[in-house]
Tab-separated table of C-alpha atoms in Angstrom:
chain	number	residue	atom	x	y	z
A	1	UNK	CA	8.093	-15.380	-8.721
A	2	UNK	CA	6.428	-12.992	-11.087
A	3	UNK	CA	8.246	-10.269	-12.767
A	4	UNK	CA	7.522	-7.121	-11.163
A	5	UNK	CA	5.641	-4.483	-13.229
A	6	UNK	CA	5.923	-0.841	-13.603
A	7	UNK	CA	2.956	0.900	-13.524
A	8	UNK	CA	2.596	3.814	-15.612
A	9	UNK	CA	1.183	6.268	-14.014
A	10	UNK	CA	4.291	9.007	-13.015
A	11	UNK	CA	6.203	8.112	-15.598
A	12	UNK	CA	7.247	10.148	-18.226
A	13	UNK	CA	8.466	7.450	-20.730
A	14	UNK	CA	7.168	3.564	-20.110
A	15	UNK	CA	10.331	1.406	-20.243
A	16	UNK	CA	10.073	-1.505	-22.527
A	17	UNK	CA	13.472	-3.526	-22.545
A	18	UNK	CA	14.381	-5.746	-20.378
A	19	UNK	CA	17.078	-3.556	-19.432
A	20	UNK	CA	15.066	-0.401	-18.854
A	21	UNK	CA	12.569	-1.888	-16.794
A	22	UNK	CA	15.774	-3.291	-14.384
A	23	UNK	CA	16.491	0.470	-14.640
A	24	UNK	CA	13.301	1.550	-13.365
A	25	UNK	CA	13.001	-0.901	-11.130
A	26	UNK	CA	16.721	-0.207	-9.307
A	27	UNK	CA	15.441	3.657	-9.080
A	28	UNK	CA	12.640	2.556	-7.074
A	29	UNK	CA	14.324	0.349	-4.965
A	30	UNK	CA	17.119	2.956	-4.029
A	31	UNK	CA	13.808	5.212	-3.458
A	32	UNK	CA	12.536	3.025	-1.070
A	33	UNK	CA	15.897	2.450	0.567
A	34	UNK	CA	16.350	5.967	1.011
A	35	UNK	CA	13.139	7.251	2.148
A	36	UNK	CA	13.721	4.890	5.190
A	37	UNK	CA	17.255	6.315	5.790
A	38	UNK	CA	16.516	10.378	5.169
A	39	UNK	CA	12.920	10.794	4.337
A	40	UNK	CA	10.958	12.456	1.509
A	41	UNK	CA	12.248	15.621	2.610
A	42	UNK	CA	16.133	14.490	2.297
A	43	UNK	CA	15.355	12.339	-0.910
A	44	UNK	CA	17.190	14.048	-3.981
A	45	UNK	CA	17.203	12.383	-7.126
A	46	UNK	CA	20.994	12.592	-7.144
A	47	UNK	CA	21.361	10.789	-4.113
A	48	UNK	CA	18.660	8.056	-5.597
A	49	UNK	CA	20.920	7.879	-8.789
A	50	UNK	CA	24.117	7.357	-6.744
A	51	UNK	CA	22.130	4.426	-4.691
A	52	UNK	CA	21.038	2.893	-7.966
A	53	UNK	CA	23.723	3.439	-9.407
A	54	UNK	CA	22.640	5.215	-12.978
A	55	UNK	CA	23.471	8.138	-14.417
A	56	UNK	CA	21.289	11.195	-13.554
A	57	UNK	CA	20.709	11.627	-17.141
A	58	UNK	CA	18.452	8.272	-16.618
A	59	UNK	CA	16.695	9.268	-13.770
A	60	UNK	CA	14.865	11.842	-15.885
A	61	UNK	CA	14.500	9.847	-18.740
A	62	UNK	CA	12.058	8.260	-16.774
A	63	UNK	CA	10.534	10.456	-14.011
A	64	UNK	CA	9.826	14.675	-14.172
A	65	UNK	CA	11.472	14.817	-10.614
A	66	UNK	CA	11.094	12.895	-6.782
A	67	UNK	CA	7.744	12.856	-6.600
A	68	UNK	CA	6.816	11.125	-9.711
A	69	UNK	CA	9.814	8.513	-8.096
A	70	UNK	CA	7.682	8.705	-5.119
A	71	UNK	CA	4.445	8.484	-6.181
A	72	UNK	CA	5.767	4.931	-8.712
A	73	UNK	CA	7.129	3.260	-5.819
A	74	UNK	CA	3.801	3.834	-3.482
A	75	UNK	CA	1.419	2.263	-6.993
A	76	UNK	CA	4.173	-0.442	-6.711
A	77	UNK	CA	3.727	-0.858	-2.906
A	78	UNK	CA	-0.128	-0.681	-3.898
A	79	UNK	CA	-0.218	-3.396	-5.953
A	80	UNK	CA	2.048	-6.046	-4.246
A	81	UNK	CA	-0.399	-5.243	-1.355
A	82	UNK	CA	-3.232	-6.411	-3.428
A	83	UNK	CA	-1.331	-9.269	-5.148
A	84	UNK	CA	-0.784	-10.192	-1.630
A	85	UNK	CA	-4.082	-10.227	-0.491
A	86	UNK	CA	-5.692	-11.784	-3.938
A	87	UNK	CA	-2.871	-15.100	-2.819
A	88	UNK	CA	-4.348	-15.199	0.721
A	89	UNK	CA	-7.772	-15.288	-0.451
A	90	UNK	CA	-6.850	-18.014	-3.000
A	91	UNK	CA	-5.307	-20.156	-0.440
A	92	UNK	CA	-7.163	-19.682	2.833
A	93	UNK	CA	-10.549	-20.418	3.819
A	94	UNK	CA	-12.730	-17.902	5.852
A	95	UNK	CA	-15.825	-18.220	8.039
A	96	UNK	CA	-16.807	-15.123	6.930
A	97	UNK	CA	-15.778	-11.871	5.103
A	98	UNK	CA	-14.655	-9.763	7.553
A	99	UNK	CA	-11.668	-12.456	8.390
A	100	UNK	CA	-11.028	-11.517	4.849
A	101	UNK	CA	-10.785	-8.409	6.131
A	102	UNK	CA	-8.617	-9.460	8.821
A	103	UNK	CA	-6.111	-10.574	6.339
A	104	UNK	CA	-6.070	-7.536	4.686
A	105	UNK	CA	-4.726	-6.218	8.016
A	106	UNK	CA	-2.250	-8.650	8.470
A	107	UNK	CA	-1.163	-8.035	4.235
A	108	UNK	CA	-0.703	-4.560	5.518
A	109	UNK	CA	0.914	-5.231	8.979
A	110	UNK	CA	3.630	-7.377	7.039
A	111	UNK	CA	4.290	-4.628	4.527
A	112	UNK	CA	5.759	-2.641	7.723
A	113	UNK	CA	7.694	-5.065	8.607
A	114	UNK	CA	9.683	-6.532	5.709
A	115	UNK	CA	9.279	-3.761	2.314
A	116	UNK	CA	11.790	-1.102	2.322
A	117	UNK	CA	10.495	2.576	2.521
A	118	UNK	CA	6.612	1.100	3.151
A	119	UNK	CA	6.819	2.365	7.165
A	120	UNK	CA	8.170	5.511	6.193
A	121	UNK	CA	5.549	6.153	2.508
A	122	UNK	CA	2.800	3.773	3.229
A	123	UNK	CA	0.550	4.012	0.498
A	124	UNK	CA	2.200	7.662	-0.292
A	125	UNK	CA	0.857	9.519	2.793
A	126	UNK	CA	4.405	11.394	3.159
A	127	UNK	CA	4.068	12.965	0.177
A	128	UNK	CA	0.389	14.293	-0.909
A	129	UNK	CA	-2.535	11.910	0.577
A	130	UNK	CA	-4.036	12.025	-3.089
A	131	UNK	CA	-0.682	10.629	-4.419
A	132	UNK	CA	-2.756	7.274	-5.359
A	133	UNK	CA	-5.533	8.631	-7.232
A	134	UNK	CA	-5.796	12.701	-7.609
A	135	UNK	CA	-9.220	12.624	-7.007
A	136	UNK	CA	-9.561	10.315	-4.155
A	137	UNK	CA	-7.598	10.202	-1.293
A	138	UNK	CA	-4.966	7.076	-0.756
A	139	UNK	CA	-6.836	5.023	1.773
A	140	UNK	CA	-10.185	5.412	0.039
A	141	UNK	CA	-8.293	4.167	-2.764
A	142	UNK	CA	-6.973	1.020	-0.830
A	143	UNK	CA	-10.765	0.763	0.883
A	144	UNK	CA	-12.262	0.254	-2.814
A	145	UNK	CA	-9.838	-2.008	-4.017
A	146	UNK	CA	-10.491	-4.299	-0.301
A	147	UNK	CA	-14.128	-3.967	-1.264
A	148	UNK	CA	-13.929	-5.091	-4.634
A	149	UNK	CA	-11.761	-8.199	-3.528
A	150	UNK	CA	-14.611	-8.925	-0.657
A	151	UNK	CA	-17.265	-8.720	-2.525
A	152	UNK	CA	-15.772	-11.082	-5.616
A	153	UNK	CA	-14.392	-13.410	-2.685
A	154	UNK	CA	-17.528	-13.702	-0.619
A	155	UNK	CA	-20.655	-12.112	-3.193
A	156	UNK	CA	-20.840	-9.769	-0.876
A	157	UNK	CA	-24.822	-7.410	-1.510
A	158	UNK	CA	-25.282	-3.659	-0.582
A	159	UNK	CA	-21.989	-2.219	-1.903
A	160	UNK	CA	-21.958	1.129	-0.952
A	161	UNK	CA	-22.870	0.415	2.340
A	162	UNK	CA	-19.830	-2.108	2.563
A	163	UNK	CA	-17.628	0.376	0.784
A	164	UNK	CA	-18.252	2.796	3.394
A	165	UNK	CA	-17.542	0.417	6.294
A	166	UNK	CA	-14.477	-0.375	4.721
A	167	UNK	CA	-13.088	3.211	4.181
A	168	UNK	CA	-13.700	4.008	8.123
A	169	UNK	CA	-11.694	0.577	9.148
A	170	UNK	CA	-9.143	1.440	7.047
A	171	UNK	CA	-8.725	4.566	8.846
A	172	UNK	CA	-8.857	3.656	11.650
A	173	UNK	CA	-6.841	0.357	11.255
A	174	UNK	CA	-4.131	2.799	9.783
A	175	UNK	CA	-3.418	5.122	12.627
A	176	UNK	CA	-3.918	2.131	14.941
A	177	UNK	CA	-0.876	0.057	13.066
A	178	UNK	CA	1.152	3.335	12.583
A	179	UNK	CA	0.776	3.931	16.305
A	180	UNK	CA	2.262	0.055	17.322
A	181	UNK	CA	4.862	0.854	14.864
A	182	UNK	CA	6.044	4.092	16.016
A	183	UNK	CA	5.740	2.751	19.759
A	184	UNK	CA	7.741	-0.593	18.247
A	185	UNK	CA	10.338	-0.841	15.485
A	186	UNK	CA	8.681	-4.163	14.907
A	187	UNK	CA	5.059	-3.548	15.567
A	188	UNK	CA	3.649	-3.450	19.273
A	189	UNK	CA	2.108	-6.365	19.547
A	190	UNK	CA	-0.870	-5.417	22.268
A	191	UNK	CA	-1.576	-2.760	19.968
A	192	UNK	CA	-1.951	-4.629	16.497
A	193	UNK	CA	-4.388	-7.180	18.608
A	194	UNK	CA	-6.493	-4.093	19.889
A	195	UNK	CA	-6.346	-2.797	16.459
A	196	UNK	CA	-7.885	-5.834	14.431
A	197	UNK	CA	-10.197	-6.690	17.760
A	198	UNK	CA	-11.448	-3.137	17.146
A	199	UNK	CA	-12.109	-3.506	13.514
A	200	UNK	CA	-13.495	-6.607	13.715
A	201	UNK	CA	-15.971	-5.436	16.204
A	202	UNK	CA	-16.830	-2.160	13.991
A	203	UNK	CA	-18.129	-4.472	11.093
A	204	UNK	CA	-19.675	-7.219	12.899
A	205	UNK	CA	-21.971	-3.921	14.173
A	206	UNK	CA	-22.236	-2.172	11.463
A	207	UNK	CA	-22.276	-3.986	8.571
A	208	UNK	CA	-25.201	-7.149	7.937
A	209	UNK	CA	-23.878	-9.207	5.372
């Protein structure tokens, strides 16, 4: 297994030992653990030192206050989403793009279901829906990074078309799965079939590849 990263964006210093990056990387674990338990609203960043178990002094060494904590863990979330998708397409074969697609949706599905704090932050929702990218909002941000996988995977032509496609299914894919989750701790299963039946059938209409 790879060693995770830390992406740079919220953070005030970019940790470079060993140590510091375990640091980091504790803080957003205890984030993600505690956004499930009390949600953004009841996250402090003395309750996320206590969980991590550093001093608060550290906390700020790293991050101006919860939001930057927030707003790491979701670009963490982010990319193991994407590193997770990248592996499928190395390993599977699809008839065509938009099972790519599919698996994007089951990437995402599995997020809910086994990362801590991902059915409560998503991709950073919670917090600010530009918490990805401030001048784009999150899913449009997880629609171009889909597209740009699809279109390396399968040479995909007529990229903003595709691009576009992609940023309504992921919409609508998203309140579809948060719906089957909030109606199932686990995921309703009727609705996560209805949800990728429905997508599929949007792009085999609307999109000629």
């Amino acid at each position: 297994m790879s060693t995770p990263t830390v992406t740079t964006g919220p953070l005030r210093r970019v940790p470079v030992q060993g140590r510091s990056v375990a640091r980091v990387q504790r803080m957003l674990d205890a984030c993600a653990e505690l956004v499930d338990e009390v949600g953004y609203e009841g996250l402090t960043t003395t309750l996320l030192a206590e969980r991590a178990e550093v001093a608060i002094g550290s906390v700020y060494q790293f991050f101006p206050d919860k939001r930057a904590i927030v707003q790491a863990l979701a670009m963490r979330n982010m990319d193991a989403y994407l590193q997770d998708l990248s592996t499928r397409f190395g390993r599977e074969t699809f008839a065509h793009w938009w099972d790519g697609v599919d698996a994007g949706i089951d990437a995402y599905i599995s997020m809910h279901r086994s990362v801590p704090g991902f059915r409560t932050l998503h991709f950073g929702d919670v917090v600010d829906v530009h918490l990805l990218d401030a001048e784009r909002d999150n899913n449009a941000v997880i629609a171009e990074r889909l597209a740009e996988l699809l279109v390396d995977q399968f040479q995909l032509m007529d990229r903003v078309r595709l691009r576009f496609a992609l940023q309504i299914a992921v919409e609508a894919a998203d309140a579809l799965i948060n719906l089957a989750f909030r109606r199932d701790p686990v995921g309703d299963e009727a609705v996560l079939v209805e949800a990728k039946a429905l997508i599929r059938e949007y792009l085999h209409r609307h999109v000629d590849a």
